[in-house]
Short mmCIF file of C-alpha atoms in Angstrom, two decimals:
data_model
loop_
_atom_site.label_atom_id
_atom_site.label_comp_id
_atom_site.label_asym_id
_atom_site.label_seq_id
_atom_site.Cartn_x
_atom_site.Cartn_y
_atom_site.Cartn_z
CA MET C 1 13.66 46.11 -134.35
CA ASP C 2 17.50 46.28 -133.69
CA GLY C 3 16.68 47.19 -130.05
CA LEU C 4 14.63 43.97 -129.67
CA VAL C 5 17.33 41.98 -131.19
CA GLN C 6 19.87 43.55 -128.54
CA LEU C 7 17.30 42.99 -125.79
CA PHE C 8 17.39 39.58 -126.65
CA ALA C 9 21.05 38.96 -127.06
CA TYR C 10 21.56 40.52 -123.48
CA SER C 11 18.74 38.34 -122.15
CA GLY C 12 19.33 35.09 -120.43
CA PHE C 13 17.69 32.90 -123.10
CA ALA C 14 20.56 33.98 -125.65
CA ASN C 15 23.33 33.10 -123.21
CA VAL C 16 22.21 30.03 -121.47
CA THR C 17 24.62 27.01 -121.76
CA PRO C 18 24.02 23.42 -120.60
CA GLY C 19 26.39 24.36 -117.68
CA HIS C 20 24.11 27.03 -116.47
CA LEU C 21 20.92 24.81 -116.59
CA LEU C 22 22.85 22.08 -114.48
CA MET C 23 23.72 24.47 -111.68
CA ILE C 24 20.38 26.04 -111.71
CA LEU C 25 19.35 22.36 -111.09
CA VAL C 26 21.73 22.03 -108.40
CA GLY C 27 20.40 25.32 -106.76
CA MET C 28 17.05 23.97 -106.82
CA VAL C 29 18.02 20.58 -105.08
CA PHE C 30 19.76 22.65 -102.25
CA ILE C 31 16.53 24.67 -101.80
CA TYR C 32 14.58 21.49 -101.83
CA LEU C 33 16.62 19.63 -99.41
CA ALA C 34 16.53 22.69 -97.04
CA ILE C 35 12.85 23.28 -97.11
CA ARG C 36 11.44 19.47 -97.65
CA TYR C 37 14.02 17.66 -95.48
CA GLU C 38 15.28 20.62 -93.26
CA TYR C 39 19.03 20.02 -93.91
CA GLN C 40 20.76 22.86 -92.47
CA PRO C 41 18.21 25.07 -94.02
CA ILE C 42 19.91 28.32 -92.63
CA LEU C 43 22.79 27.61 -95.00
CA LEU C 44 21.34 25.74 -97.88
CA VAL C 45 18.52 28.17 -98.67
CA PRO C 46 20.97 31.22 -99.11
CA ILE C 47 23.53 29.10 -101.04
CA GLY C 48 20.92 27.49 -103.12
CA PHE C 49 19.66 30.79 -104.17
CA GLY C 50 22.95 32.40 -104.49
CA ILE C 51 23.49 29.37 -107.10
CA LEU C 52 20.37 30.57 -108.96
CA ILE C 53 21.45 34.15 -108.87
CA GLY C 54 25.16 33.23 -110.15
CA ASN C 55 23.91 30.96 -112.88
CA THR C 56 21.33 33.20 -114.23
CA PRO C 57 23.06 33.69 -117.68
CA PHE C 58 24.03 36.96 -119.06
CA ILE C 59 26.85 38.40 -121.31
CA GLU C 60 29.74 38.59 -119.25
CA HIS C 61 31.55 41.14 -121.53
CA SER C 62 28.96 43.54 -121.79
CA GLY C 63 30.47 45.93 -119.17
CA MET C 64 27.43 45.82 -117.16
CA ALA C 65 29.45 44.53 -113.99
CA LEU C 66 26.87 42.12 -112.95
CA GLY C 67 28.62 38.77 -112.25
CA ILE C 68 30.34 37.77 -108.94
CA TYR C 69 33.78 37.58 -110.77
CA GLN C 70 33.61 41.06 -112.35
CA ASP C 71 35.26 43.98 -110.85
CA GLY C 72 32.93 46.80 -109.74
CA SER C 73 29.81 44.45 -109.58
CA VAL C 74 27.94 44.50 -106.11
CA LEU C 75 28.18 40.95 -105.86
CA ASN C 76 32.11 41.07 -106.24
CA TYR C 77 32.13 43.70 -103.34
CA LEU C 78 30.12 41.16 -101.11
CA TYR C 79 32.35 38.28 -102.24
CA GLN C 80 35.48 40.27 -100.88
CA GLY C 81 34.29 39.14 -97.42
CA VAL C 82 34.90 35.54 -98.38
CA LEU C 83 38.10 36.31 -100.40
CA LYS C 84 39.53 38.34 -97.70
CA GLY C 85 38.59 35.89 -94.90
CA ILE C 86 36.50 38.42 -93.04
CA PHE C 87 33.18 36.47 -92.75
CA PRO C 88 34.55 33.46 -91.30
CA PRO C 89 35.94 35.09 -87.83
CA LEU C 90 32.59 37.03 -87.65
CA ILE C 91 30.62 33.84 -87.96
CA PHE C 92 33.06 32.26 -85.31
CA LEU C 93 32.18 35.18 -82.93
CA GLY C 94 28.42 34.27 -83.30
CA ILE C 95 29.14 30.53 -82.58
CA GLY C 96 31.32 31.40 -79.65
CA ALA C 97 28.30 33.46 -78.46
CA MET C 98 25.77 30.45 -78.86
CA THR C 99 28.09 27.67 -77.72
CA ASP C 100 27.97 25.98 -74.20
CA PHE C 101 31.29 24.19 -73.25
CA SER C 102 29.97 22.75 -70.17
CA PRO C 103 29.85 19.17 -71.55
CA LEU C 104 33.34 19.39 -72.63
CA ILE C 105 34.60 21.24 -69.24
CA SER C 106 32.78 18.51 -67.13
CA ASN C 107 34.66 15.69 -69.11
CA PRO C 108 37.60 16.86 -70.36
CA LYS C 109 38.77 13.75 -71.77
CA LEU C 110 36.24 13.76 -74.39
CA ILE C 111 38.16 16.81 -76.05
CA LEU C 112 40.54 14.15 -77.25
CA LEU C 113 37.70 12.84 -79.76
CA GLY C 114 37.47 16.38 -81.31
CA ALA C 115 41.22 16.03 -82.17
CA ALA C 116 40.85 12.28 -83.50
CA ALA C 117 38.15 13.43 -85.66
CA GLN C 118 40.50 15.55 -87.55
CA LEU C 119 42.00 12.46 -89.17
CA GLY C 120 39.99 13.06 -92.37
CA ILE C 121 41.69 16.50 -92.90
CA PHE C 122 45.19 14.97 -93.00
CA MET C 123 44.37 11.78 -94.96
CA THR C 124 42.49 14.00 -97.59
CA TYR C 125 45.32 16.30 -97.71
CA LEU C 126 47.82 13.29 -98.92
CA GLY C 127 44.86 12.02 -101.14
CA ALA C 128 44.68 15.40 -102.86
CA ILE C 129 48.41 15.47 -103.38
CA SER C 130 48.14 11.97 -105.10
CA LEU C 131 45.52 13.62 -107.29
CA GLY C 132 47.89 16.12 -108.55
CA PHE C 133 46.80 19.22 -106.67
CA THR C 134 49.43 21.56 -105.30
CA ASN C 135 50.45 21.72 -101.58
CA PRO C 136 48.27 24.86 -100.65
CA GLU C 137 45.40 23.56 -102.69
CA SER C 138 45.66 19.98 -101.04
CA ALA C 139 45.56 21.47 -97.58
CA SER C 140 42.66 23.80 -98.46
CA ILE C 141 40.72 20.49 -99.67
CA GLY C 142 41.73 18.49 -96.87
CA ILE C 143 39.93 21.00 -94.37
CA ILE C 144 36.65 19.88 -95.86
CA GLY C 145 37.17 16.89 -93.41
CA GLY C 146 36.94 19.31 -90.40
CA ALA C 147 33.18 19.63 -91.37
CA ASP C 148 33.38 23.36 -90.60
CA GLY C 149 32.24 25.78 -93.44
CA PRO C 150 33.87 28.94 -92.07
CA THR C 151 37.15 27.34 -91.43
CA ALA C 152 37.26 25.77 -94.82
CA ILE C 153 36.52 29.16 -96.41
CA PHE C 154 39.04 30.81 -94.20
CA LEU C 155 42.05 28.56 -95.00
CA SER C 156 40.98 28.28 -98.80
CA SER C 157 40.78 31.98 -98.86
CA ARG C 158 44.34 32.23 -97.57
CA LEU C 159 45.96 29.03 -99.47
CA ALA C 160 43.89 28.70 -102.84
CA PRO C 161 41.36 31.56 -103.45
CA HIS C 162 40.61 30.05 -106.75
CA LEU C 163 38.91 26.94 -105.04
CA VAL C 164 36.97 28.66 -102.41
CA GLY C 165 33.53 28.41 -104.27
CA SER C 166 34.24 24.51 -104.78
CA ILE C 167 35.45 23.79 -101.41
CA ALA C 168 32.82 25.87 -99.58
CA ILE C 169 29.89 24.37 -101.66
CA ALA C 170 31.53 20.73 -100.99
CA ALA C 171 31.82 21.56 -97.14
CA TYR C 172 28.37 22.87 -96.64
CA THR C 173 26.80 20.26 -99.00
CA TYR C 174 28.40 17.45 -96.90
CA MET C 175 27.52 19.07 -93.52
CA ALA C 176 24.12 19.15 -94.54
CA LEU C 177 24.24 15.24 -95.54
CA VAL C 178 25.67 14.39 -92.18
CA PRO C 179 22.54 12.44 -91.33
CA LEU C 180 22.93 10.37 -94.45
CA ILE C 181 26.81 9.90 -94.37
CA GLN C 182 27.86 9.07 -90.68
CA PRO C 183 25.08 6.58 -89.59
CA PRO C 184 26.32 3.73 -91.91
CA ILE C 185 30.10 4.21 -90.82
CA MET C 186 29.08 4.51 -87.41
CA ARG C 187 27.21 1.16 -87.56
CA MET C 188 30.03 -0.39 -89.44
CA LEU C 189 32.60 0.21 -86.83
CA THR C 190 30.81 -0.38 -83.61
CA THR C 191 29.22 -3.51 -82.29
CA GLN C 192 25.58 -3.50 -80.86
CA LYS C 193 27.01 -3.89 -77.14
CA GLU C 194 29.27 -0.76 -77.84
CA ARG C 195 26.42 1.25 -78.96
CA ARG C 196 24.52 0.49 -75.82
CA ILE C 197 27.27 1.84 -73.69
CA LYS C 198 25.56 4.18 -71.02
CA MET C 199 27.79 7.11 -69.88
CA LYS C 200 27.60 8.75 -66.50
CA PRO C 201 25.72 12.15 -66.32
CA PRO C 202 28.17 15.21 -66.81
CA ARG C 203 28.47 16.72 -63.53
CA SER C 204 27.50 20.52 -63.02
CA VAL C 205 30.27 23.18 -64.16
CA THR C 206 30.97 26.15 -62.03
CA LYS C 207 30.79 29.72 -63.62
CA ILE C 208 34.39 30.36 -62.81
CA GLU C 209 35.49 27.37 -64.94
CA LYS C 210 33.46 28.39 -67.83
CA VAL C 211 34.99 31.94 -67.84
CA MET C 212 38.39 30.35 -67.63
CA PHE C 213 37.83 28.12 -70.50
CA PRO C 214 37.83 30.80 -73.33
CA VAL C 215 40.72 32.56 -71.78
CA PHE C 216 43.03 29.68 -71.27
CA GLY C 217 41.67 27.84 -74.49
CA LEU C 218 42.73 31.02 -76.59
CA LEU C 219 46.18 31.10 -74.92
CA LEU C 220 46.92 27.63 -75.14
CA THR C 221 45.81 26.83 -78.80
CA GLY C 222 46.95 30.48 -79.88
CA PHE C 223 50.48 29.65 -78.64
CA ILE C 224 50.59 26.42 -80.21
CA ALA C 225 48.90 27.48 -83.63
CA PRO C 226 48.96 31.12 -83.99
CA GLY C 227 47.36 30.56 -87.59
CA SER C 228 44.24 29.86 -85.84
CA LEU C 229 43.75 33.27 -84.00
CA PRO C 230 41.52 34.94 -86.21
CA LEU C 231 39.03 32.21 -85.95
CA LEU C 232 39.64 30.96 -82.40
CA GLY C 233 40.28 34.56 -81.22
CA MET C 234 36.70 35.42 -82.10
CA LEU C 235 35.26 31.95 -81.13
CA PHE C 236 36.55 32.46 -77.43
CA LEU C 237 35.66 36.19 -77.58
CA GLY C 238 32.13 35.35 -78.31
CA ASN C 239 32.06 32.56 -75.69
CA LEU C 240 33.40 34.98 -73.11
CA LEU C 241 30.72 37.56 -73.90
CA LYS C 242 28.14 34.72 -73.14
CA GLU C 243 29.72 33.25 -70.23
CA SER C 244 30.81 36.39 -68.40
CA MET C 245 27.21 37.31 -67.97
CA VAL C 246 27.99 41.05 -67.99
CA THR C 247 28.00 41.78 -71.64
CA LYS C 248 24.59 40.20 -72.53
CA ARG C 249 23.69 42.82 -75.21
CA LEU C 250 26.70 41.96 -77.21
CA ALA C 251 26.43 38.32 -76.95
CA ASP C 252 22.74 38.71 -78.05
CA THR C 253 23.87 40.72 -81.15
CA ALA C 254 26.73 38.32 -81.84
CA LYS C 255 24.67 35.24 -81.65
CA ASN C 256 21.59 36.70 -83.40
CA ALA C 257 21.71 39.83 -85.76
CA MET C 258 25.43 39.65 -86.47
CA ILE C 259 25.80 35.95 -87.23
CA ASP C 260 22.46 35.93 -89.37
CA THR C 261 23.46 39.08 -91.34
CA VAL C 262 26.98 37.63 -92.22
CA THR C 263 25.34 33.95 -92.90
CA ILE C 264 22.98 35.49 -95.48
CA ILE C 265 25.68 37.31 -97.27
CA LEU C 266 28.30 34.52 -96.97
CA GLY C 267 25.68 32.00 -98.24
CA VAL C 268 24.59 33.82 -101.41
CA THR C 269 27.88 34.83 -102.28
CA ILE C 270 29.17 31.38 -101.96
CA GLY C 271 26.41 30.20 -104.07
CA ALA C 272 26.74 32.97 -106.71
CA SER C 273 30.36 31.97 -106.87
CA THR C 274 29.36 28.66 -108.61
CA GLN C 275 29.03 30.50 -111.91
CA ALA C 276 28.92 27.61 -114.30
CA THR C 277 31.64 29.17 -116.55
CA THR C 278 34.34 28.98 -113.65
CA PHE C 279 32.82 26.38 -111.51
CA LEU C 280 32.22 23.26 -113.86
CA THR C 281 35.76 21.90 -114.04
CA GLN C 282 37.48 18.57 -113.35
CA SER C 283 39.03 20.13 -110.14
CA SER C 284 35.31 20.81 -108.54
CA ALA C 285 34.38 17.10 -109.45
CA LEU C 286 37.43 15.88 -107.66
CA ILE C 287 37.12 18.36 -104.66
CA PHE C 288 33.54 16.88 -104.15
CA ILE C 289 34.78 13.15 -104.10
CA LEU C 290 37.68 14.18 -101.81
CA GLY C 291 35.36 16.15 -99.68
CA ALA C 292 33.25 12.90 -99.22
CA THR C 293 36.34 10.73 -98.34
CA ALA C 294 37.35 13.54 -95.69
CA PHE C 295 33.91 13.37 -93.94
CA MET C 296 34.41 9.60 -93.84
CA PHE C 297 37.76 9.47 -92.51
CA SER C 298 37.08 11.92 -89.82
CA THR C 299 33.91 10.19 -88.62
CA ALA C 300 36.03 6.80 -88.58
CA GLY C 301 38.92 8.73 -86.74
CA GLY C 302 36.66 9.65 -83.84
CA ILE C 303 34.86 6.40 -83.57
CA LEU C 304 37.95 4.30 -83.64
CA PHE C 305 39.80 6.74 -81.02
CA ALA C 306 36.67 6.27 -78.69
CA LYS C 307 37.30 2.64 -79.03
CA PHE C 308 41.03 2.99 -78.54
CA MET C 309 40.31 5.01 -75.25
CA ASN C 310 37.96 2.47 -73.92
CA LEU C 311 40.70 -0.19 -73.80
CA PHE C 312 42.29 2.16 -70.85
CA LEU C 313 38.96 3.09 -68.95
CA SER C 314 37.18 1.21 -66.28
CA ASP C 315 33.79 -0.31 -66.63
CA GLY C 316 31.78 2.57 -65.20
CA ASN C 317 34.01 5.20 -67.17
CA LYS C 318 33.53 3.57 -70.85
CA ILE C 319 32.67 6.09 -73.80
CA ASN C 320 29.89 5.08 -76.02
CA PRO C 321 32.04 5.10 -79.52
CA LEU C 322 29.21 6.60 -81.40
CA ILE C 323 29.85 10.05 -79.79
CA GLY C 324 33.23 9.63 -81.46
CA ALA C 325 31.46 10.49 -84.80
CA ALA C 326 30.28 13.86 -83.18
CA GLY C 327 34.10 14.91 -83.34
CA VAL C 328 33.55 16.46 -86.89
CA ALA C 329 32.47 20.17 -86.26
CA ALA C 330 29.16 20.12 -87.76
CA VAL C 331 27.42 21.32 -84.82
CA PRO C 332 24.90 20.20 -83.55
CA GLU C 333 24.08 17.91 -86.47
CA SER C 334 26.45 15.18 -86.02
CA ALA C 335 25.79 15.15 -82.15
CA ARG C 336 22.21 14.67 -83.07
CA VAL C 337 23.16 11.70 -85.32
CA ALA C 338 24.89 10.21 -82.40
CA GLN C 339 21.82 10.81 -80.16
CA LEU C 340 19.66 9.06 -82.76
CA GLU C 341 21.92 6.13 -83.46
CA GLY C 342 22.40 5.52 -79.71
CA LEU C 343 18.51 5.63 -79.40
CA LYS C 344 18.15 2.80 -81.91
CA ALA C 345 20.38 0.70 -80.17
CA ASP C 346 18.92 1.62 -76.48
CA PRO C 347 15.76 3.78 -76.50
CA GLU C 348 16.78 4.83 -73.10
CA ASN C 349 20.22 5.74 -73.84
CA HIS C 350 20.55 9.57 -74.36
CA LEU C 351 24.01 10.70 -75.70
CA LEU C 352 23.19 14.31 -77.00
CA MET C 353 24.83 15.72 -74.00
CA HIS C 354 27.94 13.72 -74.23
CA ALA C 355 28.09 14.01 -77.76
CA MET C 356 28.12 17.68 -77.46
CA ALA C 357 31.61 17.77 -75.92
CA PRO C 358 33.61 16.34 -79.01
CA ASN C 359 31.36 18.13 -81.37
CA VAL C 360 32.38 21.68 -80.01
CA ALA C 361 35.79 20.22 -79.45
CA GLY C 362 35.72 19.60 -83.23
CA VAL C 363 35.10 23.18 -84.18
CA ILE C 364 38.17 24.22 -82.07
CA GLY C 365 40.23 21.21 -83.47
CA SER C 366 39.36 21.99 -87.00
CA ALA C 367 40.52 25.56 -86.52
CA VAL C 368 43.58 24.39 -84.91
CA ALA C 369 44.23 22.17 -87.86
CA ALA C 370 43.73 25.15 -90.20
CA GLY C 371 46.42 27.16 -88.32
CA ILE C 372 48.85 24.43 -88.50
CA MET C 373 48.32 24.26 -92.21
CA MET C 374 48.89 28.01 -92.53
CA SER C 375 51.88 27.92 -90.50
CA PHE C 376 53.38 25.13 -92.72
CA LEU C 377 52.61 26.49 -96.16
CA MET C 378 52.37 30.43 -95.86
CA MET I 1 38.58 2.65 -120.20
CA SER I 2 39.21 2.82 -116.42
CA ILE I 3 37.95 5.45 -113.80
CA PHE I 4 41.47 6.29 -113.07
CA GLN I 5 41.58 8.04 -116.59
CA TYR I 6 39.45 10.56 -115.08
CA PHE I 7 40.79 10.66 -111.58
CA PRO I 8 44.56 10.16 -112.08
CA VAL I 9 45.78 8.92 -108.55
CA ASN I 10 49.35 8.83 -108.33
CA PHE I 11 50.85 8.12 -105.02
CA SER I 12 54.24 8.32 -105.85
CA ALA I 13 53.43 12.20 -105.82
CA ILE I 14 53.28 12.09 -101.69
CA GLN I 15 56.59 12.80 -100.51
CA ASN I 16 58.34 12.77 -97.18
CA GLN I 17 57.44 16.43 -96.71
CA HIS I 18 53.83 15.90 -97.05
CA LEU I 19 53.80 13.02 -94.80
CA ILE I 20 55.76 14.96 -92.25
CA LEU I 21 53.16 17.64 -92.46
CA ALA I 22 50.24 15.24 -92.10
CA VAL I 23 51.83 13.46 -89.06
CA ILE I 24 53.00 16.31 -87.33
CA GLY I 25 49.88 18.49 -88.02
CA TYR I 26 47.70 15.64 -86.53
CA SER I 27 50.14 15.25 -83.53
CA VAL I 28 50.02 18.92 -82.68
CA VAL I 29 46.13 19.03 -82.68
CA PHE I 30 46.29 16.12 -80.25
CA LEU I 31 48.99 17.63 -78.08
CA SER I 32 47.15 21.06 -77.89
CA PHE I 33 43.95 19.15 -77.10
CA PHE I 34 45.75 16.91 -74.77
CA LEU I 35 47.09 19.86 -72.62
CA LEU I 36 43.72 21.71 -72.65
CA ALA I 37 41.97 18.23 -71.46
CA LEU I 38 44.92 18.06 -68.46
CA LEU I 39 44.38 21.62 -67.58
CA PHE I 40 40.41 21.30 -67.17
CA SER I 41 40.88 18.02 -65.35
CA VAL I 42 42.94 19.97 -62.84
CA VAL I 43 41.19 23.07 -62.59
CA PRO I 44 38.23 21.65 -60.55
CA ARG I 45 40.53 20.33 -57.86
CA ILE I 46 42.39 23.73 -57.57
CA LEU I 47 38.93 25.44 -57.41
CA SER I 48 37.87 23.15 -54.51
CA TRP I 49 41.24 23.41 -52.73
CA ASN I 50 40.26 26.54 -50.72
CA VAL I 51 37.17 24.90 -49.51
CA ARG I 52 38.81 21.63 -48.62
CA ARG I 53 41.27 23.74 -46.54
CA THR I 54 38.55 25.55 -44.67
CA PHE I 55 36.83 22.26 -43.69
CA ASP I 56 40.34 20.99 -42.82
CA ASP I 57 40.91 24.05 -40.29
CA GLU I 58 37.64 23.28 -39.00
CA GLY I 59 38.12 19.61 -38.59
CA ASP I 60 34.98 18.66 -40.69
CA GLU I 61 36.12 15.32 -42.21
CA ALA I 62 32.72 14.42 -43.89
CA LYS I 63 32.43 17.93 -45.56
CA LYS I 64 36.02 17.95 -46.43
CA ALA I 65 35.65 14.52 -48.14
CA SER I 66 32.64 15.80 -50.22
CA ALA I 67 34.27 19.33 -50.96
CA GLY I 68 35.69 18.23 -54.18
CA ASN I 69 32.77 16.49 -55.62
CA MET I 70 30.82 18.51 -58.05
CA ILE I 71 26.89 18.23 -57.82
CA PRO I 72 25.90 15.48 -60.38
CA GLY I 73 23.93 16.61 -63.31
CA GLU I 74 20.83 14.79 -62.20
CA VAL I 75 20.73 16.74 -58.98
CA SER I 76 21.27 20.01 -60.93
CA ALA I 77 18.42 19.12 -63.23
CA ALA I 78 16.05 18.29 -60.12
CA ILE I 79 16.97 21.71 -58.60
CA GLY I 80 16.57 23.69 -61.92
CA THR I 81 13.03 21.90 -62.37
CA ALA I 82 11.92 22.84 -58.83
CA ILE I 83 12.90 26.40 -59.05
CA SER I 84 11.26 26.62 -62.66
CA LEU I 85 8.21 25.08 -61.23
CA TYR I 86 8.16 27.57 -58.28
CA LEU I 87 8.76 30.51 -60.65
CA ASP I 88 5.92 29.43 -62.94
CA GLU I 89 3.66 29.40 -59.63
CA LEU I 90 4.43 32.81 -58.85
CA HIS I 91 3.45 33.81 -62.21
CA ASP I 92 -0.24 33.20 -60.97
CA GLN I 93 0.29 36.25 -58.72
CA GLU I 94 -0.37 39.54 -60.52
CA THR I 95 2.06 42.32 -60.47
CA ALA I 96 -0.53 44.90 -59.71
CA ILE I 97 0.97 47.03 -62.34
CA LEU I 98 -1.98 48.38 -64.52
CA THR I 99 -1.35 49.27 -68.04
CA ILE I 100 -3.82 51.63 -69.43
CA ARG I 101 -4.22 51.98 -73.02
CA LYS I 102 -5.57 54.99 -74.58
CA VAL I 103 -8.70 53.93 -76.48
CA GLY I 104 -10.02 57.30 -77.83
CA LYS I 105 -8.58 58.81 -81.00
CA SER I 106 -6.54 61.95 -80.78
CA TYR I 107 -8.30 65.17 -82.31
CA SER I 108 -7.53 66.06 -85.77
CA PRO I 109 -9.51 67.89 -88.41
CA TRP I 110 -9.35 64.74 -90.49
CA ASN I 111 -11.19 62.69 -87.83
CA SER I 112 -13.15 65.12 -86.07
CA LYS I 113 -17.01 64.31 -86.33
CA ILE I 114 -17.83 67.88 -85.51
CA TYR I 115 -15.64 69.05 -88.08
CA ASN I 116 -17.23 66.80 -90.69
CA VAL I 117 -20.70 67.58 -89.37
CA ILE I 118 -20.23 71.48 -89.94
CA ASN I 119 -18.52 71.09 -93.16
CA PHE I 120 -21.48 68.89 -94.39
CA LYS I 121 -24.07 71.30 -93.39
CA GLY I 122 -21.98 74.17 -95.13
CA PHE I 123 -22.14 71.74 -98.27
CA GLN I 124 -25.93 71.52 -97.98
CA ARG I 125 -26.27 75.36 -97.73
#
């Protein structure tokens, strides 16, 4: 009989709290969004399931070493890849091997939209300061505005490791919700006439330009913001593996097997790190609110800068401001949103190729911004 | 009860050092991207410089004038489609390499009909 009582005491039924149930519900919503609406399923399914794993209740001080925050547990070992900032550069390697920078190289002025869309990072940094967060915490929260999960994880693991879980969940949630967050802002800040602007088709790009881009891109951004080297070094390496055409096997591994493996482990551990007993705090709620603000500012920053650039461009070279919203690094979701909004205004206006330029620039931009933050604060 | 009770916003907490970080940080992102844009605006001209010079030496003004112009995306797409269609056509021609798959089972006491028949007879005895 004592054995049965002890078994019950160790079971989830005896240790469940309302917090656990709430987080289990959140995990299920993530899985539902991923499967029903296909919102970033590659991320939301592992994260959602990780939330279920992390919030299945157990006795935390039983010595069984089960939880992600308990030394010696398997989940804790896997979580070290997040805490030590190992996974984000590996993901960037895969992203680099998948990314085609041709749209950006063919129309280099569009890269500035990727810079403008980092506005949310710095505005949210100030917002977080005003809400009482410390300097490093504020920088980590601000980076959510870059809309880049790996960058957010990388910076917060360096500056505010205790907030990694909340920041990562907020970043990935809003990345998944890009199709809901961005369109109202895009419509609010542009006129129907602006949304109909047709852009010139991009020119074809030579192989030598594609090979030069990762080399010079790394040197230039690395010299200016060395803090971004772990991320951008791997991003540009991955891209060189792809574009050089002589390392096909390495590029294939980086963009398939490796990035998939890392994404699964990263997603599950990030999800599991939302253990109700440590995750459900006022800070987490504030981070979610600030994260939404960051996304809105970043979207607005890109659109408004595109409108500003149009003041100086001739009639044939004007930029459709909708692609400014793609300056956030949610690749390719925000570019797709720009394309869909463009089609609503003019069914024959295809903006996807143009929007990919600020979109991939946004990936570089958020990493540069993270590097600058690290240079200031570490 | 106001919402600020839960979200205590205090703008006076933003000091000069924070503003400096935000302004300089944003400016540096712009600066690095501006330099990158500048570099890749110049690169195509540098790359076509040698071609221009060759035509210049040959005195071919028409080719020289068009040397810097890259092929427009629509033309590339048309060429790409044509090549793709051509290669698809080629697919109809067989490669003449025969792949023979072995159908028969390899011998083993476990699948031998003779072996089973002999044993069955033995069993009958």
